[in-house]
Amino acid sequence: MEIRATSPAVRSPLLAAAVTLVACSRPEPPTLKPELATVTAVTVQGIDLRVQIQAYNPNSIDLSTRSMKASVLLDGKYDVGTVTALTPLDLPAKKWTRIEAPISVKWQDLTSIAALATQSRGIPYQVSGTVAIGGETLNVDVPFRLAGTITHDQLVTAIGNSLPGLPLPGLR
């Protein structure tokens, strides 16, 4: 007896296997759409930012975020540091969700920051990082990148507060 692939006896198991394979396939990683990184404070200790990202979960199951890791770079060359913030948040299936996280990075080199403040201009910054997303069947770090500018006044105030009573030429 010859069994052909088009016979009902073979098609049913193949169809069942295909459905099972699709149903058990790994979920897709969420899509991140960076929106905004806002400087909320520039202080003696460091720089505080609020990062906002839209996340789309393309899967039919809910996922959740665990944390956000971010590095801050000033003027394209000064590494301010890296910080990890806990961001537990549910990502419902087939929906966009806003992720907001406060990021506080401590200054590593206040001398370089003071040199930037003497330039009488806004200082561009870049926030690069990942959002750790995990569910029962998926754990992945999804990358993001945001940029903005710290105003000259924010830097001058921070440097002035860190060195009280010391006149700093060129800062005002």
mmCIF file with all atom_site columns, C-alpha atoms in Angstrom:
data_model
loop_
_atom_site.group_PDB
_atom_site.id
_atom_site.type_symbol
_atom_site.label_atom_id
_atom_site.label_alt_id
_atom_site.label_comp_id
_atom_site.label_asym_id
_atom_site.label_entity_id
_atom_site.label_seq_id
_atom_site.pdbx_PDB_ins_code
_atom_site.Cartn_x
_atom_site.Cartn_y
_atom_site.Cartn_z
_atom_site.occupancy
_atom_site.B_iso_or_equiv
_atom_site.pdbx_formal_charge
_atom_site.auth_seq_id
_atom_site.auth_comp_id
_atom_site.auth_asym_id
_atom_site.auth_atom_id
_atom_site.pdbx_PDB_model_num
ATOM 1   C CA . MET A 1 1   ? 0.000  0.000  0.000  1.00 0.00 ? 1   MET A CA 1
ATOM 2   C CA . GLU A 1 2   ? 1.353  3.402  -0.978 1.00 0.00 ? 2   GLU A CA 1
ATOM 3   C CA . ILE A 1 3   ? 0.812  6.364  1.345  1.00 0.00 ? 3   ILE A CA 1
ATOM 4   C CA . ARG A 1 4   ? 0.800  9.741  -0.307 1.00 0.00 ? 4   ARG A CA 1
ATOM 5   C CA . ALA A 1 5   ? 1.290  13.089 1.430  1.00 0.00 ? 5   ALA A CA 1
ATOM 6   C CA . THR A 1 6   ? -2.110 14.141 0.180  1.00 0.00 ? 6   THR A CA 1
ATOM 7   C CA . SER A 1 7   ? -3.928 11.235 1.779  1.00 0.00 ? 7   SER A CA 1
ATOM 8   C CA . PRO A 1 8   ? -6.090 12.082 4.837  1.00 0.00 ? 8   PRO A CA 1
ATOM 9   C CA . ALA A 1 9   ? -4.116 9.604  6.974  1.00 0.00 ? 9   ALA A CA 1
ATOM 10  C CA . VAL A 1 10  ? -0.930 11.646 6.495  1.00 0.00 ? 10  VAL A CA 1
ATOM 11  C CA . ARG A 1 11  ? -2.380 15.166 6.316  1.00 0.00 ? 11  ARG A CA 1
ATOM 12  C CA . SER A 1 12  ? -3.996 15.049 9.771  1.00 0.00 ? 12  SER A CA 1
ATOM 13  C CA . PRO A 1 13  ? -0.801 14.192 11.699 1.00 0.00 ? 13  PRO A CA 1
ATOM 14  C CA . LEU A 1 14  ? 1.191  16.734 9.650  1.00 0.00 ? 14  LEU A CA 1
ATOM 15  C CA . LEU A 1 15  ? -1.397 19.415 10.351 1.00 0.00 ? 15  LEU A CA 1
ATOM 16  C CA . ALA A 1 16  ? -1.418 18.543 14.057 1.00 0.00 ? 16  ALA A CA 1
ATOM 17  C CA . ALA A 1 17  ? 2.395  18.692 14.162 1.00 0.00 ? 17  ALA A CA 1
ATOM 18  C CA . ALA A 1 18  ? 2.413  22.078 12.401 1.00 0.00 ? 18  ALA A CA 1
ATOM 19  C CA . VAL A 1 19  ? -0.193 23.527 14.799 1.00 0.00 ? 19  VAL A CA 1
ATOM 20  C CA . THR A 1 20  ? 1.747  22.219 17.803 1.00 0.00 ? 20  THR A CA 1
ATOM 21  C CA . LEU A 1 21  ? 4.999  23.670 16.461 1.00 0.00 ? 21  LEU A CA 1
ATOM 22  C CA . VAL A 1 22  ? 3.418  27.103 15.922 1.00 0.00 ? 22  VAL A CA 1
ATOM 23  C CA . ALA A 1 23  ? 1.680  27.043 19.319 1.00 0.00 ? 23  ALA A CA 1
ATOM 24  C CA . CYS A 1 24  ? 4.938  26.176 21.096 1.00 0.00 ? 24  CYS A CA 1
ATOM 25  C CA . SER A 1 25  ? 7.163  28.605 19.211 1.00 0.00 ? 25  SER A CA 1
ATOM 26  C CA . ARG A 1 26  ? 9.186  31.139 21.163 1.00 0.00 ? 26  ARG A CA 1
ATOM 27  C CA . PRO A 1 27  ? 7.557  34.514 21.711 1.00 0.00 ? 27  PRO A CA 1
ATOM 28  C CA . GLU A 1 28  ? 8.971  37.466 19.794 1.00 0.00 ? 28  GLU A CA 1
ATOM 29  C CA . PRO A 1 29  ? 10.915 40.141 21.680 1.00 0.00 ? 29  PRO A CA 1
ATOM 30  C CA . PRO A 1 30  ? 8.997  43.370 22.279 1.00 0.00 ? 30  PRO A CA 1
ATOM 31  C CA . THR A 1 31  ? 9.676  46.445 20.167 1.00 0.00 ? 31  THR A CA 1
ATOM 32  C CA . LEU A 1 32  ? 10.990 49.519 21.993 1.00 0.00 ? 32  LEU A CA 1
ATOM 33  C CA . LYS A 1 33  ? 10.332 53.016 20.695 1.00 0.00 ? 33  LYS A CA 1
ATOM 34  C CA . PRO A 1 34  ? 12.411 55.507 22.708 1.00 0.00 ? 34  PRO A CA 1
ATOM 35  C CA . GLU A 1 35  ? 10.467 58.708 23.376 1.00 0.00 ? 35  GLU A CA 1
ATOM 36  C CA . LEU A 1 36  ? 12.292 60.999 25.738 1.00 0.00 ? 36  LEU A CA 1
ATOM 37  C CA . ALA A 1 37  ? 15.102 61.368 28.249 1.00 0.00 ? 37  ALA A CA 1
ATOM 38  C CA . THR A 1 38  ? 14.476 64.471 30.351 1.00 0.00 ? 38  THR A CA 1
ATOM 39  C CA . VAL A 1 39  ? 17.055 65.960 32.708 1.00 0.00 ? 39  VAL A CA 1
ATOM 40  C CA . THR A 1 40  ? 15.253 66.408 36.021 1.00 0.00 ? 40  THR A CA 1
ATOM 41  C CA . ALA A 1 41  ? 18.288 67.568 38.037 1.00 0.00 ? 41  ALA A CA 1
ATOM 42  C CA . VAL A 1 42  ? 21.976 68.289 37.724 1.00 0.00 ? 42  VAL A CA 1
ATOM 43  C CA . THR A 1 43  ? 23.449 68.273 41.214 1.00 0.00 ? 43  THR A CA 1
ATOM 44  C CA . VAL A 1 44  ? 26.725 67.993 43.066 1.00 0.00 ? 44  VAL A CA 1
ATOM 45  C CA . GLN A 1 45  ? 26.201 64.234 43.204 1.00 0.00 ? 45  GLN A CA 1
ATOM 46  C CA . GLY A 1 46  ? 25.325 63.623 39.554 1.00 0.00 ? 46  GLY A CA 1
ATOM 47  C CA . ILE A 1 47  ? 22.650 63.830 36.910 1.00 0.00 ? 47  ILE A CA 1
ATOM 48  C CA . ASP A 1 48  ? 19.031 62.701 37.274 1.00 0.00 ? 48  ASP A CA 1
ATOM 49  C CA . LEU A 1 49  ? 16.957 61.818 34.221 1.00 0.00 ? 49  LEU A CA 1
ATOM 50  C CA . ARG A 1 50  ? 13.500 60.468 33.520 1.00 0.00 ? 50  ARG A CA 1
ATOM 51  C CA . VAL A 1 51  ? 13.526 58.002 30.635 1.00 0.00 ? 51  VAL A CA 1
ATOM 52  C CA . GLN A 1 52  ? 10.317 57.287 28.685 1.00 0.00 ? 52  GLN A CA 1
ATOM 53  C CA . ILE A 1 53  ? 10.036 54.424 26.214 1.00 0.00 ? 53  ILE A CA 1
ATOM 54  C CA . GLN A 1 54  ? 7.044  52.884 24.455 1.00 0.00 ? 54  GLN A CA 1
ATOM 55  C CA . ALA A 1 55  ? 7.112  49.070 24.397 1.00 0.00 ? 55  ALA A CA 1
ATOM 56  C CA . TYR A 1 56  ? 5.000  46.924 22.080 1.00 0.00 ? 56  TYR A CA 1
ATOM 57  C CA . ASN A 1 57  ? 4.409  43.287 22.999 1.00 0.00 ? 57  ASN A CA 1
ATOM 58  C CA . PRO A 1 58  ? 3.647  41.454 19.709 1.00 0.00 ? 58  PRO A CA 1
ATOM 59  C CA . ASN A 1 59  ? 2.882  38.176 21.461 1.00 0.00 ? 59  ASN A CA 1
ATOM 60  C CA . SER A 1 60  ? -0.382 36.588 22.480 1.00 0.00 ? 60  SER A CA 1
ATOM 61  C CA . ILE A 1 61  ? 0.903  36.275 26.067 1.00 0.00 ? 61  ILE A CA 1
ATOM 62  C CA . ASP A 1 62  ? 1.613  39.007 28.599 1.00 0.00 ? 62  ASP A CA 1
ATOM 63  C CA . LEU A 1 63  ? 5.242  39.769 29.430 1.00 0.00 ? 63  LEU A CA 1
ATOM 64  C CA . SER A 1 64  ? 6.812  41.944 32.099 1.00 0.00 ? 64  SER A CA 1
ATOM 65  C CA . THR A 1 65  ? 9.801  44.227 32.472 1.00 0.00 ? 65  THR A CA 1
ATOM 66  C CA . ARG A 1 66  ? 12.285 43.623 35.253 1.00 0.00 ? 66  ARG A CA 1
ATOM 67  C CA . SER A 1 67  ? 14.829 46.428 35.025 1.00 0.00 ? 67  SER A CA 1
ATOM 68  C CA . MET A 1 68  ? 16.410 49.112 32.891 1.00 0.00 ? 68  MET A CA 1
ATOM 69  C CA . LYS A 1 69  ? 20.177 49.491 32.579 1.00 0.00 ? 69  LYS A CA 1
ATOM 70  C CA . ALA A 1 70  ? 21.426 52.810 31.210 1.00 0.00 ? 70  ALA A CA 1
ATOM 71  C CA . SER A 1 71  ? 24.755 54.498 30.491 1.00 0.00 ? 71  SER A CA 1
ATOM 72  C CA . VAL A 1 72  ? 25.052 58.261 30.115 1.00 0.00 ? 72  VAL A CA 1
ATOM 73  C CA . LEU A 1 73  ? 27.605 59.905 27.819 1.00 0.00 ? 73  LEU A CA 1
ATOM 74  C CA . LEU A 1 74  ? 28.133 63.694 27.790 1.00 0.00 ? 74  LEU A CA 1
ATOM 75  C CA . ASP A 1 75  ? 29.368 65.631 24.767 1.00 0.00 ? 75  ASP A CA 1
ATOM 76  C CA . GLY A 1 76  ? 30.079 62.387 22.931 1.00 0.00 ? 76  GLY A CA 1
ATOM 77  C CA . LYS A 1 77  ? 33.131 61.567 25.062 1.00 0.00 ? 77  LYS A CA 1
ATOM 78  C CA . TYR A 1 78  ? 32.580 61.873 28.832 1.00 0.00 ? 78  TYR A CA 1
ATOM 79  C CA . ASP A 1 79  ? 31.253 58.649 30.319 1.00 0.00 ? 79  ASP A CA 1
ATOM 80  C CA . VAL A 1 80  ? 29.172 59.700 33.319 1.00 0.00 ? 80  VAL A CA 1
ATOM 81  C CA . GLY A 1 81  ? 28.458 56.126 34.374 1.00 0.00 ? 81  GLY A CA 1
ATOM 82  C CA . THR A 1 82  ? 26.006 53.260 34.252 1.00 0.00 ? 82  THR A CA 1
ATOM 83  C CA . VAL A 1 83  ? 23.048 52.585 36.497 1.00 0.00 ? 83  VAL A CA 1
ATOM 84  C CA . THR A 1 84  ? 20.373 49.904 36.776 1.00 0.00 ? 84  THR A CA 1
ATOM 85  C CA . ALA A 1 85  ? 16.842 50.866 37.804 1.00 0.00 ? 85  ALA A CA 1
ATOM 86  C CA . LEU A 1 86  ? 14.119 48.407 38.733 1.00 0.00 ? 86  LEU A CA 1
ATOM 87  C CA . THR A 1 87  ? 11.143 48.855 36.397 1.00 0.00 ? 87  THR A CA 1
ATOM 88  C CA . PRO A 1 88  ? 8.599  46.134 37.124 1.00 0.00 ? 88  PRO A CA 1
ATOM 89  C CA . LEU A 1 89  ? 5.759  46.638 34.673 1.00 0.00 ? 89  LEU A CA 1
ATOM 90  C CA . ASP A 1 90  ? 3.311  44.386 32.854 1.00 0.00 ? 90  ASP A CA 1
ATOM 91  C CA . LEU A 1 91  ? 3.390  44.420 29.054 1.00 0.00 ? 91  LEU A CA 1
ATOM 92  C CA . PRO A 1 92  ? -0.057 43.230 27.934 1.00 0.00 ? 92  PRO A CA 1
ATOM 93  C CA . ALA A 1 93  ? -0.249 41.081 24.809 1.00 0.00 ? 93  ALA A CA 1
ATOM 94  C CA . LYS A 1 94  ? -0.649 42.924 21.481 1.00 0.00 ? 94  LYS A CA 1
ATOM 95  C CA . LYS A 1 95  ? -0.507 46.384 23.116 1.00 0.00 ? 95  LYS A CA 1
ATOM 96  C CA . TRP A 1 96  ? 1.752  49.421 23.465 1.00 0.00 ? 96  TRP A CA 1
ATOM 97  C CA . THR A 1 97  ? 2.776  50.304 27.049 1.00 0.00 ? 97  THR A CA 1
ATOM 98  C CA . ARG A 1 98  ? 4.791  53.296 28.305 1.00 0.00 ? 98  ARG A CA 1
ATOM 99  C CA . ILE A 1 99  ? 7.838  52.490 30.419 1.00 0.00 ? 99  ILE A CA 1
ATOM 100 C CA . GLU A 1 100 ? 9.023  55.362 32.626 1.00 0.00 ? 100 GLU A CA 1
ATOM 101 C CA . ALA A 1 101 ? 12.084 55.078 34.812 1.00 0.00 ? 101 ALA A CA 1
ATOM 102 C CA . PRO A 1 102 ? 14.046 57.557 36.906 1.00 0.00 ? 102 PRO A CA 1
ATOM 103 C CA . ILE A 1 103 ? 17.788 57.255 36.290 1.00 0.00 ? 103 ILE A CA 1
ATOM 104 C CA . SER A 1 104 ? 20.288 58.784 38.705 1.00 0.00 ? 104 SER A CA 1
ATOM 105 C CA . VAL A 1 105 ? 23.952 58.603 37.666 1.00 0.00 ? 105 VAL A CA 1
ATOM 106 C CA . LYS A 1 106 ? 26.754 59.786 39.959 1.00 0.00 ? 106 LYS A CA 1
ATOM 107 C CA . TRP A 1 107 ? 29.528 62.004 38.564 1.00 0.00 ? 107 TRP A CA 1
ATOM 108 C CA . GLN A 1 108 ? 32.774 60.104 38.108 1.00 0.00 ? 108 GLN A CA 1
ATOM 109 C CA . ASP A 1 109 ? 34.901 63.095 37.049 1.00 0.00 ? 109 ASP A CA 1
ATOM 110 C CA . LEU A 1 110 ? 33.676 66.483 38.254 1.00 0.00 ? 110 LEU A CA 1
ATOM 111 C CA . THR A 1 111 ? 36.727 68.186 36.673 1.00 0.00 ? 111 THR A CA 1
ATOM 112 C CA . SER A 1 112 ? 35.568 67.226 33.166 1.00 0.00 ? 112 SER A CA 1
ATOM 113 C CA . ILE A 1 113 ? 32.053 68.425 33.958 1.00 0.00 ? 113 ILE A CA 1
ATOM 114 C CA . ALA A 1 114 ? 33.460 71.777 35.163 1.00 0.00 ? 114 ALA A CA 1
ATOM 115 C CA . ALA A 1 115 ? 35.421 72.076 31.905 1.00 0.00 ? 115 ALA A CA 1
ATOM 116 C CA . LEU A 1 116 ? 32.197 71.520 29.951 1.00 0.00 ? 116 LEU A CA 1
ATOM 117 C CA . ALA A 1 117 ? 30.465 74.244 31.969 1.00 0.00 ? 117 ALA A CA 1
ATOM 118 C CA . THR A 1 118 ? 33.090 76.806 30.898 1.00 0.00 ? 118 THR A CA 1
ATOM 119 C CA . GLN A 1 119 ? 32.106 76.351 27.229 1.00 0.00 ? 119 GLN A CA 1
ATOM 120 C CA . SER A 1 120 ? 28.979 78.528 27.523 1.00 0.00 ? 120 SER A CA 1
ATOM 121 C CA . ARG A 1 121 ? 26.789 76.116 25.559 1.00 0.00 ? 121 ARG A CA 1
ATOM 122 C CA . GLY A 1 122 ? 24.351 73.314 26.102 1.00 0.00 ? 122 GLY A CA 1
ATOM 123 C CA . ILE A 1 123 ? 25.994 69.911 26.443 1.00 0.00 ? 123 ILE A CA 1
ATOM 124 C CA . PRO A 1 124 ? 24.541 67.033 24.423 1.00 0.00 ? 124 PRO A CA 1
ATOM 125 C CA . TYR A 1 125 ? 23.980 63.773 26.245 1.00 0.00 ? 125 TYR A CA 1
ATOM 126 C CA . GLN A 1 126 ? 23.179 60.266 25.134 1.00 0.00 ? 126 GLN A CA 1
ATOM 127 C CA . VAL A 1 127 ? 21.467 57.565 27.171 1.00 0.00 ? 127 VAL A CA 1
ATOM 128 C CA . SER A 1 128 ? 22.104 54.030 25.911 1.00 0.00 ? 128 SER A CA 1
ATOM 129 C CA . GLY A 1 129 ? 20.820 50.939 27.582 1.00 0.00 ? 129 GLY A CA 1
ATOM 130 C CA . THR A 1 130 ? 18.619 47.899 27.713 1.00 0.00 ? 130 THR A CA 1
ATOM 131 C CA . VAL A 1 131 ? 15.273 46.965 29.199 1.00 0.00 ? 131 VAL A CA 1
ATOM 132 C CA . ALA A 1 132 ? 15.253 43.489 30.741 1.00 0.00 ? 132 ALA A CA 1
ATOM 133 C CA . ILE A 1 133 ? 12.000 41.802 29.755 1.00 0.00 ? 133 ILE A CA 1
ATOM 134 C CA . GLY A 1 134 ? 10.934 38.409 30.933 1.00 0.00 ? 134 GLY A CA 1
ATOM 135 C CA . GLY A 1 135 ? 7.979  36.150 31.090 1.00 0.00 ? 135 GLY A CA 1
ATOM 136 C CA . GLU A 1 136 ? 7.542  32.442 31.526 1.00 0.00 ? 136 GLU A CA 1
ATOM 137 C CA . THR A 1 137 ? 9.094  31.577 28.175 1.00 0.00 ? 137 THR A CA 1
ATOM 138 C CA . LEU A 1 138 ? 11.123 34.658 27.217 1.00 0.00 ? 138 LEU A CA 1
ATOM 139 C CA . ASN A 1 139 ? 13.924 36.546 28.925 1.00 0.00 ? 139 ASN A CA 1
ATOM 140 C CA . VAL A 1 140 ? 15.666 39.129 26.789 1.00 0.00 ? 140 VAL A CA 1
ATOM 141 C CA . ASP A 1 141 ? 17.481 42.477 27.056 1.00 0.00 ? 141 ASP A CA 1
ATOM 142 C CA . VAL A 1 142 ? 16.063 44.864 24.441 1.00 0.00 ? 142 VAL A CA 1
ATOM 143 C CA . PRO A 1 143 ? 18.338 47.835 23.555 1.00 0.00 ? 143 PRO A CA 1
ATOM 144 C CA . PHE A 1 144 ? 17.387 51.534 23.339 1.00 0.00 ? 144 PHE A CA 1
ATOM 145 C CA . ARG A 1 145 ? 19.102 54.890 22.763 1.00 0.00 ? 145 ARG A CA 1
ATOM 146 C CA . LEU A 1 146 ? 17.967 58.458 23.565 1.00 0.00 ? 146 LEU A CA 1
ATOM 147 C CA . ALA A 1 147 ? 19.605 61.872 23.298 1.00 0.00 ? 147 ALA A CA 1
ATOM 148 C CA . GLY A 1 148 ? 19.102 65.391 24.600 1.00 0.00 ? 148 GLY A CA 1
ATOM 149 C CA . THR A 1 149 ? 20.914 68.482 25.888 1.00 0.00 ? 149 THR A CA 1
ATOM 150 C CA . ILE A 1 150 ? 21.806 69.711 29.377 1.00 0.00 ? 150 ILE A CA 1
ATOM 151 C CA . THR A 1 151 ? 21.552 73.492 29.490 1.00 0.00 ? 151 THR A CA 1
ATOM 152 C CA . HIS A 1 152 ? 24.549 75.630 30.346 1.00 0.00 ? 152 HIS A CA 1
ATOM 153 C CA . ASP A 1 153 ? 22.656 77.036 33.347 1.00 0.00 ? 153 ASP A CA 1
ATOM 154 C CA . GLN A 1 154 ? 22.042 73.538 34.761 1.00 0.00 ? 154 GLN A CA 1
ATOM 155 C CA . LEU A 1 155 ? 25.769 72.756 34.620 1.00 0.00 ? 155 LEU A CA 1
ATOM 156 C CA . VAL A 1 156 ? 26.826 76.107 36.091 1.00 0.00 ? 156 VAL A CA 1
ATOM 157 C CA . THR A 1 157 ? 24.423 75.703 38.995 1.00 0.00 ? 157 THR A CA 1
ATOM 158 C CA . ALA A 1 158 ? 25.648 72.167 39.715 1.00 0.00 ? 158 ALA A CA 1
ATOM 159 C CA . ILE A 1 159 ? 29.326 73.164 39.636 1.00 0.00 ? 159 ILE A CA 1
ATOM 160 C CA . GLY A 1 160 ? 28.666 76.284 41.702 1.00 0.00 ? 160 GLY A CA 1
ATOM 161 C CA . ASN A 1 161 ? 26.841 74.237 44.344 1.00 0.00 ? 161 ASN A CA 1
ATOM 162 C CA . SER A 1 162 ? 29.660 71.694 44.520 1.00 0.00 ? 162 SER A CA 1
ATOM 163 C CA . LEU A 1 163 ? 32.317 74.329 45.139 1.00 0.00 ? 163 LEU A CA 1
ATOM 164 C CA . PRO A 1 164 ? 30.621 76.936 47.381 1.00 0.00 ? 164 PRO A CA 1
ATOM 165 C CA . GLY A 1 165 ? 32.508 80.174 47.972 1.00 0.00 ? 165 GLY A CA 1
ATOM 166 C CA . LEU A 1 166 ? 35.041 79.513 45.244 1.00 0.00 ? 166 LEU A CA 1
ATOM 167 C CA . PRO A 1 167 ? 34.864 81.968 42.337 1.00 0.00 ? 167 PRO A CA 1
ATOM 168 C CA . LEU A 1 168 ? 34.922 80.090 39.047 1.00 0.00 ? 168 LEU A CA 1
ATOM 169 C CA . PRO A 1 169 ? 35.987 82.322 36.163 1.00 0.00 ? 169 PRO A CA 1
ATOM 170 C CA . GLY A 1 170 ? 34.136 81.881 32.898 1.00 0.00 ? 170 GLY A CA 1
ATOM 171 C CA . LEU A 1 171 ? 31.122 80.117 34.430 1.00 0.00 ? 171 LEU A CA 1
ATOM 172 C CA . ARG A 1 172 ? 28.745 83.090 34.449 1.00 0.00 ? 172 ARG A CA 1
#
